[in-house]
Amino acid sequence: MAATDRIARQIRGTSRMFPTDALFWYAEEAAPAFRPLVAALMMLDRPPDPDRLRATLQRWTIVVPRLQQRVVEMPLSLGLPEWEDDPYFDLDYHAREVVLPEPATDRHLLDFCGAVFATPLDHLRPLWEAYLIEGLEGNRAACFFKIHHAVIDGVGSVAAIEALTQAHRAEPVRVPRCAPRRPPRPASTRLLRLGRDLVGNAAAGAGAAAGVALRAMTHPVEVADQAVRVARGLRGMAADLMSPGIHDPLADAATGVGRRLDALTLPLPRLRRIKAALGITLNDLVLVAVSGAVGRYHDRRRVHVDTLNCLVPMNLRQDSERDALGNRVGMLNIPLPVGERDPMRRIEAICRRTQAAKSDRRGAALPFLVQALAMAPSAVYRLFVSAITAKLNLICTNVPGPAQVRYSAGAKIEAVYPFAPVVVGVPLSIALMSYGDDYGIGIASDPAAIPDPTRLHEHLNAEIDALERCTAPRLHAAPAATKRRPRRAAP
């Protein structure tokens, strides 16, 4: 069964927004400059066939009905918002074609995408936009997608990329019939549904409590261990929320309005060799390199900080939820030792902190806590979002992407760059996604706080080189073909 068909089956018949998704929906009101978007830039070797591309998007919106639905708030914000079919859905509004002045460089492309990324989505319409961008040097093209975080998270976006692309150039695109749209529900109907939801949730809660009590009698040790794990995770999350924030002088100039996007590519086999030689995970290697690069950048700006709090999303999806829409994600707050120049000491510090955060499962506590707030007023969600963002300095997210080369309407996808949001006080986000044998790195920054983000490119490469030198005796035996290749992304 295709990924999109599995998504469609999972969301048909559902209308109430999940609590974890509502966090991102309310985030914009809690922080007006926040753009809680998931974005991806796909670089193409040539312009795609326009008819096939439109058919691909049309099929996507049919098999994933959420893309034809808008968000409707409950009267007086008495409950979580609902999804309802947009009676005025217009594919041409969401799928747009742009031709940049030729010959456009990658820098021109990224500047255009940065302006699109900085613009909020229209909340009266389905929460996504797609851009086919032509006019690039070498007769290349690109596709830029942005989707509200309430619709999908980073791991879910990988399934979306696979659903939007094909395995070879000539693969046909078949558009199924579109189901009739449901008429909008009146406010009175939504209130009745809310009442039924309250009763249903109370009944489900009572049933769950009875089930836990019964299981506690039959499997007391297992239930006690589970209760201890949940309590430990909630305690760790509470400690993160109650800990004092760290002042980053660079964030003082942030406005939260502008967005600058940058992109670079690193060879995945090289990174895997380095992490294997160091005996650490790929995620920890990324955090070590990012920590060193951010520290170098602060030094260059003549600003010293020892530690910065980094939000690291944690994938909580089961194998069966790989293609699900919505957010199955936890959050880890990892203090990065950006003031530490010794790579080995930085590795030791970061591995110790990530292991501590994983051991008490504080990241997995987020959905549990948010679920407990399911019927709380929206103001509670907004306060919760404000409390989380107030503790952060930067965001780093790492997502495993498609392992095989993909095509878009006859055009080969040469690279994929993901982008995560920034907000006032958090002027930098670094997103990574593997694609084939490459690692696409997307850097989103607030230009008022970080006016020269190209330095971060240099510093990231320098940190990877430094980590490679730490493992030189083992890596020298590796084939030279896996050395870093030149990239075409803009400086």
Tab-separated table of C-alpha atoms in Angstrom:
chain	number	residue	atom	x	y	z
A	1	MET	CA	0.000	0.000	0.000
A	2	ALA	CA	1.353	3.438	-0.922
A	3	ALA	CA	2.361	5.820	1.855
A	4	THR	CA	-0.318	8.321	0.945
A	5	ASP	CA	-3.017	5.643	1.022
A	6	ARG	CA	-1.981	4.715	4.563
A	7	ILE	CA	-2.114	8.380	5.578
A	8	ALA	CA	-5.582	8.767	4.121
A	9	ARG	CA	-6.901	5.748	6.009
A	10	GLN	CA	-5.522	7.090	9.284
A	11	ILE	CA	-7.137	10.527	9.073
A	12	ARG	CA	-10.496	9.806	7.454
A	13	GLY	CA	-13.252	10.367	9.962
A	14	THR	CA	-11.076	12.421	12.324
A	15	SER	CA	-11.742	16.112	12.831
A	16	ARG	CA	-10.554	17.141	16.280
A	17	MET	CA	-6.981	18.460	16.312
A	18	PHE	CA	-4.601	16.330	18.374
A	19	PRO	CA	-3.239	18.064	21.509
A	20	THR	CA	0.376	17.889	20.299
A	21	ASP	CA	-0.666	19.498	17.003
A	22	ALA	CA	-2.591	22.188	18.869
A	23	LEU	CA	0.656	23.245	20.564
A	24	PHE	CA	1.970	24.440	17.200
A	25	TRP	CA	-1.374	25.955	16.188
A	26	TYR	CA	-1.478	28.105	19.333
A	27	ALA	CA	2.235	28.886	19.151
A	28	GLU	CA	1.708	31.690	16.640
A	29	GLU	CA	-0.612	33.514	19.000
A	30	ALA	CA	1.738	32.946	21.930
A	31	ALA	CA	4.643	34.332	19.861
A	32	PRO	CA	3.290	36.409	16.917
A	33	ALA	CA	6.639	36.441	15.095
A	34	PHE	CA	6.817	32.640	15.229
A	35	ARG	CA	6.267	30.765	11.978
A	36	PRO	CA	5.778	27.123	13.072
A	37	LEU	CA	6.481	25.696	9.629
A	38	VAL	CA	8.100	22.559	8.261
A	39	ALA	CA	9.832	23.386	4.974
A	40	ALA	CA	11.904	21.555	2.382
A	41	LEU	CA	13.775	22.697	-0.718
A	42	MET	CA	14.266	20.083	-3.439
A	43	MET	CA	16.940	20.860	-6.038
A	44	LEU	CA	16.101	19.449	-9.487
A	45	ASP	CA	18.421	18.718	-12.395
A	46	ARG	CA	15.904	20.203	-14.854
A	47	PRO	CA	12.416	21.718	-14.858
A	48	PRO	CA	9.739	19.073	-14.188
A	49	ASP	CA	6.890	18.423	-16.551
A	50	PRO	CA	4.240	20.938	-15.421
A	51	ASP	CA	1.233	18.710	-16.129
A	52	ARG	CA	2.721	15.739	-14.280
A	53	LEU	CA	3.737	17.973	-11.378
A	54	ARG	CA	0.231	19.350	-11.072
A	55	ALA	CA	-1.168	15.816	-11.234
A	56	THR	CA	1.228	14.803	-8.448
A	57	LEU	CA	0.029	17.628	-6.217
A	58	GLN	CA	-3.596	16.968	-7.092
A	59	ARG	CA	-3.230	13.298	-6.194
A	60	TRP	CA	-1.489	14.249	-2.932
A	61	THR	CA	-4.378	16.452	-1.822
A	62	ILE	CA	-6.938	13.763	-2.689
A	63	VAL	CA	-5.309	10.840	-0.889
A	64	VAL	CA	-4.347	13.083	2.052
A	65	PRO	CA	-7.609	14.949	2.748
A	66	ARG	CA	-6.000	17.073	5.478
A	67	LEU	CA	-4.425	19.117	2.669
A	68	GLN	CA	-7.903	20.203	1.590
A	69	GLN	CA	-8.985	21.075	5.125
A	70	ARG	CA	-8.792	24.293	7.124
A	71	VAL	CA	-8.717	24.874	10.879
A	72	VAL	CA	-11.879	26.035	12.657
A	73	GLU	CA	-11.680	27.314	16.224
A	74	MET	CA	-14.247	26.220	18.779
A	75	PRO	CA	-16.678	28.934	19.994
A	76	LEU	CA	-15.098	30.872	22.888
A	77	SER	CA	-12.009	28.604	22.522
A	78	LEU	CA	-13.749	26.033	24.713
A	79	GLY	CA	-11.888	23.114	23.195
A	80	LEU	CA	-9.281	22.091	20.685
A	81	PRO	CA	-9.801	23.317	17.092
A	82	GLU	CA	-11.273	21.098	14.402
A	83	TRP	CA	-10.321	20.298	10.827
A	84	GLU	CA	-13.067	20.777	8.257
A	85	ASP	CA	-13.167	20.594	4.468
A	86	ASP	CA	-12.463	23.947	2.823
A	87	PRO	CA	-15.483	24.578	0.559
A	88	TYR	CA	-13.377	26.996	-1.496
A	89	PHE	CA	-10.270	24.840	-1.879
A	90	ASP	CA	-8.246	25.990	-4.887
A	91	LEU	CA	-5.162	23.995	-5.858
A	92	ASP	CA	-3.851	26.891	-7.940
A	93	TYR	CA	-3.677	29.057	-4.816
A	94	HIS	CA	-1.485	26.538	-2.985
A	95	ALA	CA	0.605	25.323	-5.952
A	96	ARG	CA	2.431	28.243	-7.517
A	97	GLU	CA	4.954	28.719	-10.320
A	98	VAL	CA	7.767	31.272	-10.108
A	99	VAL	CA	10.434	32.170	-12.668
A	100	LEU	CA	13.402	33.995	-11.174
A	101	PRO	CA	15.298	36.532	-13.322
A	102	GLU	CA	17.791	34.483	-15.305
A	103	PRO	CA	20.405	33.368	-14.672
A	104	ALA	CA	19.434	33.020	-11.012
A	105	THR	CA	22.036	31.658	-8.617
A	106	ASP	CA	21.411	29.434	-5.623
A	107	ARG	CA	21.725	32.550	-3.485
A	108	HIS	CA	18.858	34.174	-5.381
A	109	LEU	CA	16.849	30.982	-4.893
A	110	LEU	CA	17.482	30.837	-1.141
A	111	ASP	CA	16.647	34.519	-0.722
A	112	PHE	CA	13.305	33.977	-2.441
A	113	CYS	CA	12.563	30.917	-0.290
A	114	GLY	CA	13.563	32.865	2.821
A	115	ALA	CA	10.963	35.523	2.016
A	116	VAL	CA	8.326	32.810	1.514
A	117	PHE	CA	9.369	31.110	4.750
A	118	ALA	CA	9.001	34.383	6.673
A	119	THR	CA	5.412	34.856	5.510
A	120	PRO	CA	2.646	33.310	7.639
A	121	LEU	CA	0.175	30.936	6.070
A	122	ASP	CA	-3.417	32.020	5.528
A	123	HIS	CA	-5.361	30.481	8.430
A	124	LEU	CA	-8.595	30.651	6.436
A	125	ARG	CA	-7.192	28.073	3.997
A	126	PRO	CA	-5.480	24.677	4.201
A	127	LEU	CA	-2.083	25.153	5.805
A	128	TRP	CA	0.442	24.527	3.054
A	129	GLU	CA	2.033	26.073	-0.033
A	130	ALA	CA	4.225	24.653	-2.817
A	131	TYR	CA	6.411	26.561	-5.281
A	132	LEU	CA	7.927	25.410	-8.561
A	133	ILE	CA	10.891	27.731	-9.139
A	134	GLU	CA	12.567	27.991	-12.540
A	135	GLY	CA	15.188	30.255	-14.107
A	136	LEU	CA	18.168	28.782	-12.240
A	137	GLU	CA	21.625	28.555	-13.730
A	138	GLY	CA	22.260	25.471	-15.832
A	139	ASN	CA	18.566	25.066	-16.692
A	140	ARG	CA	17.951	23.646	-13.232
A	141	ALA	CA	14.799	24.086	-11.152
A	142	ALA	CA	13.645	23.682	-7.568
A	143	CYS	CA	10.516	22.922	-5.545
A	144	PHE	CA	9.935	24.593	-2.183
A	145	PHE	CA	7.279	23.277	0.199
A	146	LYS	CA	6.118	24.799	3.454
A	147	ILE	CA	3.533	23.158	5.711
A	148	HIS	CA	2.247	24.204	9.110
A	149	HIS	CA	3.712	22.196	11.979
A	150	ALA	CA	0.174	21.455	13.162
A	151	VAL	CA	-0.231	19.305	10.042
A	152	ILE	CA	3.011	17.347	10.070
A	153	ASP	CA	6.339	16.976	11.858
A	154	GLY	CA	9.828	16.441	10.470
A	155	VAL	CA	9.706	12.646	10.282
A	156	GLY	CA	6.225	12.758	8.770
A	157	SER	CA	7.526	15.115	6.093
A	158	VAL	CA	9.768	12.322	4.797
A	159	ALA	CA	6.692	10.267	3.949
A	160	ALA	CA	5.279	13.362	2.276
A	161	ILE	CA	8.420	13.706	0.129
A	162	GLU	CA	8.157	10.077	-0.920
A	163	ALA	CA	4.453	10.504	-1.700
A	164	LEU	CA	5.179	13.582	-3.811
A	165	THR	CA	7.960	11.972	-5.833
A	166	GLN	CA	8.555	8.964	-8.027
A	167	ALA	CA	11.135	6.184	-8.182
A	168	HIS	CA	12.163	6.910	-11.798
A	169	ARG	CA	11.741	9.605	-14.433
A	170	ALA	CA	8.986	7.930	-16.421
A	171	GLU	CA	6.841	6.673	-13.523
A	172	PRO	CA	3.216	7.616	-14.290
A	173	VAL	CA	1.070	9.657	-11.909
A	174	ARG	CA	-2.526	8.471	-11.521
A	175	VAL	CA	-5.022	10.868	-9.962
A	176	PRO	CA	-7.896	9.163	-8.097
A	177	ARG	CA	-11.393	10.537	-7.901
A	178	CYS	CA	-11.931	13.255	-5.306
A	179	ALA	CA	-14.462	12.452	-2.582
A	180	PRO	CA	-17.283	14.997	-2.104
A	181	ARG	CA	-16.432	17.711	0.387
A	182	ARG	CA	-18.386	17.823	3.600
A	183	PRO	CA	-20.296	21.070	4.203
A	184	PRO	CA	-19.075	23.296	7.076
A	185	ARG	CA	-20.551	22.470	10.460
A	186	PRO	CA	-22.486	25.195	12.299
A	187	ALA	CA	-21.177	26.356	15.672
A	188	SER	CA	-23.991	24.570	17.482
A	189	THR	CA	-22.950	21.244	15.960
A	190	ARG	CA	-19.331	21.797	16.962
A	191	LEU	CA	-20.430	22.520	20.546
A	192	LEU	CA	-22.448	19.309	20.605
A	193	ARG	CA	-19.419	17.413	19.322
A	194	LEU	CA	-17.318	19.040	22.029
A	195	GLY	CA	-19.803	17.846	24.644
A	196	ARG	CA	-19.648	14.317	23.256
A	197	ASP	CA	-15.855	14.508	23.249
A	198	LEU	CA	-15.841	15.570	26.901
A	199	VAL	CA	-18.087	12.673	27.839
A	200	GLY	CA	-16.084	10.290	25.666
A	201	ASN	CA	-12.777	11.443	27.123
A	202	ALA	CA	-14.150	11.078	30.654
A	203	ALA	CA	-15.373	7.584	29.861
A	204	ALA	CA	-12.086	6.679	28.200
A	205	GLY	CA	-10.193	8.057	31.185
A	206	ALA	CA	-12.328	6.051	33.594
A	207	GLY	CA	-11.871	2.946	31.469
A	208	ALA	CA	-8.124	3.495	31.280
A	209	ALA	CA	-7.959	3.989	35.057
A	210	ALA	CA	-9.921	0.784	35.598
A	211	GLY	CA	-7.650	-1.022	33.155
A	212	VAL	CA	-4.560	0.232	34.968
A	213	ALA	CA	-6.021	-0.808	38.312
A	214	LEU	CA	-6.783	-4.278	36.976
A	215	ARG	CA	-3.340	-4.584	35.434
A	216	ALA	CA	-1.783	-3.370	38.674
A	217	MET	CA	-3.372	-6.342	40.427
A	218	THR	CA	-2.234	-8.863	37.812
A	219	HIS	CA	1.149	-7.330	36.889
A	220	PRO	CA	2.113	-5.090	39.814
A	221	VAL	CA	5.844	-4.935	39.069
A	222	GLU	CA	5.327	-3.957	35.419
A	223	VAL	CA	2.783	-1.242	36.272
A	224	ALA	CA	5.002	0.108	39.038
A	225	ASP	CA	7.979	0.285	36.672
A	226	GLN	CA	5.900	2.099	34.075
A	227	ALA	CA	4.650	4.593	36.678
A	228	VAL	CA	8.224	5.234	37.786
A	229	ARG	CA	9.315	5.856	34.178
A	230	VAL	CA	6.465	8.309	33.582
A	231	ALA	CA	7.178	10.122	36.836
A	232	ARG	CA	10.875	10.302	36.007
A	233	GLY	CA	10.143	11.768	32.585
A	234	LEU	CA	7.726	14.346	33.974
A	235	ARG	CA	10.240	15.273	36.657
A	236	GLY	CA	12.966	15.738	34.052
A	237	MET	CA	10.691	17.850	31.864
A	238	ALA	CA	9.634	19.943	34.853
A	239	ALA	CA	13.301	20.494	35.682
A	240	ASP	CA	13.869	21.788	32.131
A	241	LEU	CA	10.905	24.155	32.362
A	242	MET	CA	11.902	25.436	35.803
A	243	SER	CA	15.590	25.884	35.038
A	244	PRO	CA	16.758	29.450	34.394
A	245	GLY	CA	17.212	30.469	30.780
A	246	ILE	CA	20.620	31.239	29.304
A	247	HIS	CA	21.229	34.697	27.906
A	248	ASP	CA	22.646	34.734	24.382
A	249	PRO	CA	23.891	38.260	23.570
A	250	LEU	CA	23.419	37.628	19.847
A	251	ALA	CA	19.669	37.191	20.374
A	252	ASP	CA	19.335	40.719	21.773
A	253	ALA	CA	19.206	42.123	18.242
A	254	ALA	CA	16.694	39.557	16.958
A	255	THR	CA	13.413	40.855	15.596
A	256	GLY	CA	11.769	37.526	14.810
A	257	VAL	CA	10.487	38.970	11.522
A	258	GLY	CA	13.177	38.242	8.922
A	259	ARG	CA	14.329	34.837	7.718
A	260	ARG	CA	17.560	33.992	5.929
A	261	LEU	CA	17.973	30.485	4.539
A	262	ASP	CA	21.293	28.819	3.761
A	263	ALA	CA	22.115	25.308	2.610
A	264	LEU	CA	25.091	22.990	2.376
A	265	THR	CA	25.712	19.313	1.724
A	266	LEU	CA	28.008	16.830	3.467
A	267	PRO	CA	28.689	13.242	2.356
A	268	LEU	CA	26.841	10.799	4.603
A	269	PRO	CA	29.403	7.933	4.337
A	270	ARG	CA	32.103	10.251	5.677
A	271	LEU	CA	29.976	11.228	8.692
A	272	ARG	CA	29.146	7.594	9.380
A	273	ARG	CA	32.833	6.666	9.395
A	274	ILE	CA	33.620	9.486	11.800
A	275	LYS	CA	30.832	8.599	14.233
A	276	ALA	CA	31.761	4.889	14.101
A	277	ALA	CA	35.412	5.682	14.830
A	278	LEU	CA	34.395	7.916	17.737
A	279	GLY	CA	31.916	5.357	19.060
A	280	ILE	CA	28.997	7.796	19.185
A	281	THR	CA	25.641	8.121	17.462
A	282	LEU	CA	25.105	10.197	14.348
A	283	ASN	CA	22.779	12.494	16.314
A	284	ASP	CA	25.485	13.124	18.915
A	285	LEU	CA	28.043	13.758	16.168
A	286	VAL	CA	25.737	16.381	14.688
A	287	LEU	CA	25.300	18.078	18.066
A	288	VAL	CA	29.065	18.077	18.664
A	289	ALA	CA	29.707	19.695	15.273
A	290	VAL	CA	26.881	22.222	15.671
A	291	SER	CA	28.068	23.097	19.187
A	292	GLY	CA	31.595	23.757	17.956
A	293	ALA	CA	30.420	25.765	14.944
A	294	VAL	CA	28.116	27.959	17.040
A	295	GLY	CA	30.938	28.489	19.539
A	296	ARG	CA	33.314	29.541	16.761
A	297	TYR	CA	30.685	31.939	15.446
A	298	HIS	CA	30.270	33.556	18.865
A	299	ASP	CA	34.040	33.912	19.173
A	300	ARG	CA	34.196	35.605	15.774
A	301	ARG	CA	31.525	38.049	16.898
A	302	ARG	CA	33.575	38.647	20.088
A	303	VAL	CA	30.791	37.268	22.272
A	304	HIS	CA	31.503	34.576	24.845
A	305	VAL	CA	29.015	32.057	26.196
A	306	ASP	CA	29.856	28.726	27.794
A	307	THR	CA	26.559	26.937	27.211
A	308	LEU	CA	23.439	27.359	25.078
A	309	ASN	CA	20.187	25.427	25.390
A	310	CYS	CA	19.351	23.508	22.233
A	311	LEU	CA	15.926	22.062	21.473
A	312	VAL	CA	16.356	18.614	19.946
A	313	PRO	CA	13.111	17.012	18.665
A	314	MET	CA	12.774	13.329	19.521
A	315	ASN	CA	10.922	10.976	17.187
A	316	LEU	CA	8.246	8.996	19.064
A	317	ARG	CA	6.657	7.286	16.064
A	318	GLN	CA	6.062	3.572	16.059
A	319	ASP	CA	6.798	1.713	12.826
A	320	SER	CA	3.066	1.692	12.063
A	321	GLU	CA	2.949	5.512	12.412
A	322	ARG	CA	5.729	6.274	9.948
A	323	ASP	CA	3.332	7.842	7.435
A	324	ALA	CA	0.917	9.440	9.898
A	325	LEU	CA	0.129	13.127	9.742
A	326	GLY	CA	0.339	15.257	12.857
A	327	ASN	CA	3.100	15.302	15.450
A	328	ARG	CA	4.521	12.200	17.134
A	329	VAL	CA	7.437	14.060	18.629
A	330	GLY	CA	8.998	14.727	21.998
A	331	MET	CA	11.452	17.463	22.883
A	332	LEU	CA	14.827	17.308	24.580
A	333	ASN	CA	16.543	20.388	25.964
A	334	ILE	CA	20.257	19.668	25.565
A	335	PRO	CA	22.774	22.197	26.994
A	336	LEU	CA	25.495	22.496	24.339
A	337	PRO	CA	29.032	23.322	25.580
A	338	VAL	CA	29.648	25.924	22.869
A	339	GLY	CA	32.484	27.478	24.871
A	340	GLU	CA	34.497	24.240	24.864
A	341	ARG	CA	37.100	24.217	22.105
A	342	ASP	CA	38.435	20.687	22.674
A	343	PRO	CA	36.335	18.343	20.450
A	344	MET	CA	36.903	15.295	22.658
A	345	ARG	CA	35.763	17.094	25.789
A	346	ARG	CA	32.758	18.366	23.876
A	347	ILE	CA	31.912	14.807	22.815
A	348	GLU	CA	32.114	13.617	26.401
A	349	ALA	CA	29.883	16.442	27.679
A	350	ILE	CA	27.228	16.082	24.960
A	351	CYS	CA	27.047	12.282	25.153
A	352	ARG	CA	26.655	12.510	28.931
A	353	ARG	CA	23.839	15.047	28.600
A	354	THR	CA	21.958	13.261	25.827
A	355	GLN	CA	22.190	9.962	27.694
A	356	ALA	CA	20.834	11.624	30.846
A	357	ALA	CA	17.944	13.146	28.903
A	358	LYS	CA	17.152	9.842	27.193
A	359	SER	CA	17.460	7.755	30.359
A	360	ASP	CA	14.705	9.613	32.201
A	361	ARG	CA	12.590	9.825	29.002
A	362	ARG	CA	11.813	13.477	29.564
A	363	GLY	CA	11.371	13.979	25.821
A	364	ALA	CA	8.645	11.335	25.698
A	365	ALA	CA	6.837	13.064	28.573
A	366	LEU	CA	5.686	15.937	26.334
A	367	PRO	CA	2.820	14.084	24.575
A	368	PHE	CA	1.730	12.640	27.923
A	369	LEU	CA	1.587	16.088	29.496
A	370	VAL	CA	-0.104	17.682	26.484
A	371	GLN	CA	-2.696	14.906	26.372
A	372	ALA	CA	-3.543	15.706	29.985
A	373	LEU	CA	-4.253	19.273	28.833
A	374	ALA	CA	-6.516	18.116	25.979
A	375	MET	CA	-9.604	19.901	27.267
A	376	ALA	CA	-7.831	22.858	28.870
A	377	PRO	CA	-8.545	26.374	27.548
A	378	SER	CA	-6.327	27.504	24.684
A	379	ALA	CA	-4.690	30.054	26.996
A	380	VAL	CA	-3.046	27.153	28.858
A	381	TYR	CA	-1.443	25.949	25.630
A	382	ARG	CA	-0.171	29.432	24.865
A	383	LEU	CA	1.408	29.748	28.316
A	384	PHE	CA	2.991	26.327	27.893
A	385	VAL	CA	4.504	27.285	24.518
A	386	SER	CA	5.842	30.531	25.982
A	387	ALA	CA	7.455	28.630	28.853
A	388	ILE	CA	9.203	26.263	26.434
A	389	THR	CA	10.542	28.892	24.021
A	390	ALA	CA	11.763	31.095	26.873
A	391	LYS	CA	14.329	28.429	27.808
A	392	LEU	CA	15.788	27.910	24.341
A	393	ASN	CA	18.655	29.452	22.376
A	394	LEU	CA	18.690	27.379	19.177
A	395	ILE	CA	17.049	24.393	17.486
A	396	CYS	CA	18.751	21.385	15.915
A	397	THR	CA	16.711	18.655	14.259
A	398	ASN	CA	18.005	15.595	12.436
A	399	VAL	CA	15.736	13.438	10.247
A	400	PRO	CA	16.590	10.320	8.218
A	401	GLY	CA	15.306	10.915	4.701
A	402	PRO	CA	14.834	8.820	1.540
A	403	ALA	CA	17.665	6.346	1.039
A	404	GLN	CA	17.180	6.145	-2.733
A	405	VAL	CA	17.282	8.840	-5.416
A	406	ARG	CA	13.818	10.187	-6.195
A	407	TYR	CA	12.300	12.042	-9.155
A	408	SER	CA	9.706	14.788	-9.426
A	409	ALA	CA	7.612	14.738	-12.623
A	410	GLY	CA	10.578	13.605	-14.705
A	411	ALA	CA	13.247	15.714	-12.950
A	412	LYS	CA	15.919	14.111	-10.789
A	413	ILE	CA	16.082	15.398	-7.222
A	414	GLU	CA	19.750	16.208	-6.668
A	415	ALA	CA	19.524	17.445	-3.074
A	416	VAL	CA	16.971	18.014	-0.311
A	417	TYR	CA	17.385	20.760	2.298
A	418	PRO	CA	15.028	20.867	5.321
A	419	PHE	CA	14.316	24.022	7.321
A	420	ALA	CA	13.032	24.483	10.877
A	421	PRO	CA	11.486	27.647	12.373
A	422	VAL	CA	13.122	30.473	14.312
A	423	VAL	CA	11.508	32.821	16.814
A	424	VAL	CA	12.447	35.838	18.920
A	425	GLY	CA	15.073	34.639	21.388
A	426	VAL	CA	15.814	31.581	19.231
A	427	PRO	CA	17.416	33.171	16.154
A	428	LEU	CA	19.014	30.021	14.730
A	429	SER	CA	17.738	26.624	13.679
A	430	ILE	CA	19.734	23.926	11.934
A	431	ALA	CA	17.887	21.064	10.247
A	432	LEU	CA	19.520	18.007	8.709
A	433	MET	CA	18.066	15.340	6.442
A	434	SER	CA	19.818	12.427	4.804
A	435	TYR	CA	19.078	11.825	1.136
A	436	GLY	CA	20.833	9.024	-0.684
A	437	ASP	CA	24.528	9.358	0.171
A	438	ASP	CA	24.302	13.002	1.208
A	439	TYR	CA	23.331	14.997	4.243
A	440	GLY	CA	21.373	18.125	3.345
A	441	ILE	CA	21.773	20.851	5.973
A	442	GLY	CA	19.348	23.769	6.078
A	443	ILE	CA	20.178	26.780	8.229
A	444	ALA	CA	17.392	29.242	9.073
A	445	SER	CA	18.415	32.380	10.925
A	446	ASP	CA	17.180	35.799	11.963
A	447	PRO	CA	19.380	38.189	9.922
A	448	ALA	CA	19.078	40.885	12.582
A	449	ALA	CA	20.838	38.595	15.062
A	450	ILE	CA	23.060	36.606	12.677
A	451	PRO	CA	24.043	38.894	9.785
A	452	ASP	CA	26.717	36.599	8.319
A	453	PRO	CA	25.419	33.003	8.522
A	454	THR	CA	27.820	31.883	5.768
A	455	ARG	CA	30.408	31.815	8.554
A	456	LEU	CA	28.413	28.959	10.069
A	457	HIS	CA	29.043	26.983	6.856
A	458	GLU	CA	32.763	27.432	7.273
A	459	HIS	CA	32.640	26.603	10.962
A	460	LEU	CA	30.575	23.440	10.429
A	461	ASN	CA	33.045	22.204	7.828
A	462	ALA	CA	35.938	23.121	10.125
A	463	GLU	CA	34.375	21.180	12.992
A	464	ILE	CA	33.837	18.092	10.828
A	465	ASP	CA	37.486	18.331	9.757
A	466	ALA	CA	38.568	18.616	13.406
A	467	LEU	CA	36.501	15.590	14.395
A	468	GLU	CA	37.957	13.653	11.483
A	469	ARG	CA	41.463	14.510	12.640
A	470	CYS	CA	40.593	13.090	16.058
A	471	THR	CA	40.032	9.738	14.342
A	472	ALA	CA	42.825	10.060	11.762
A	473	PRO	CA	44.538	6.694	12.449
A	474	ARG	CA	41.374	4.786	11.578
A	475	LEU	CA	40.043	7.057	8.862
A	476	HIS	CA	43.263	7.115	6.865
A	477	ALA	CA	42.564	3.508	5.937
A	478	ALA	CA	39.207	4.454	4.387
A	479	PRO	CA	38.843	4.910	0.593
A	480	ALA	CA	39.626	8.409	-0.611
A	481	ALA	CA	36.425	8.421	-2.681
A	482	THR	CA	34.381	9.255	0.400
A	483	LYS	CA	36.110	12.560	1.027
A	484	ARG	CA	33.862	15.611	1.051
A	485	ARG	CA	32.722	16.560	-2.424
A	486	PRO	CA	32.392	20.114	-3.659
A	487	ARG	CA	28.841	21.444	-3.247
A	488	ARG	CA	26.826	23.700	-5.481
A	489	ALA	CA	24.835	25.350	-2.715
A	490	ALA	CA	25.254	29.112	-2.506
A	491	PRO	CA	27.888	30.642	-0.245
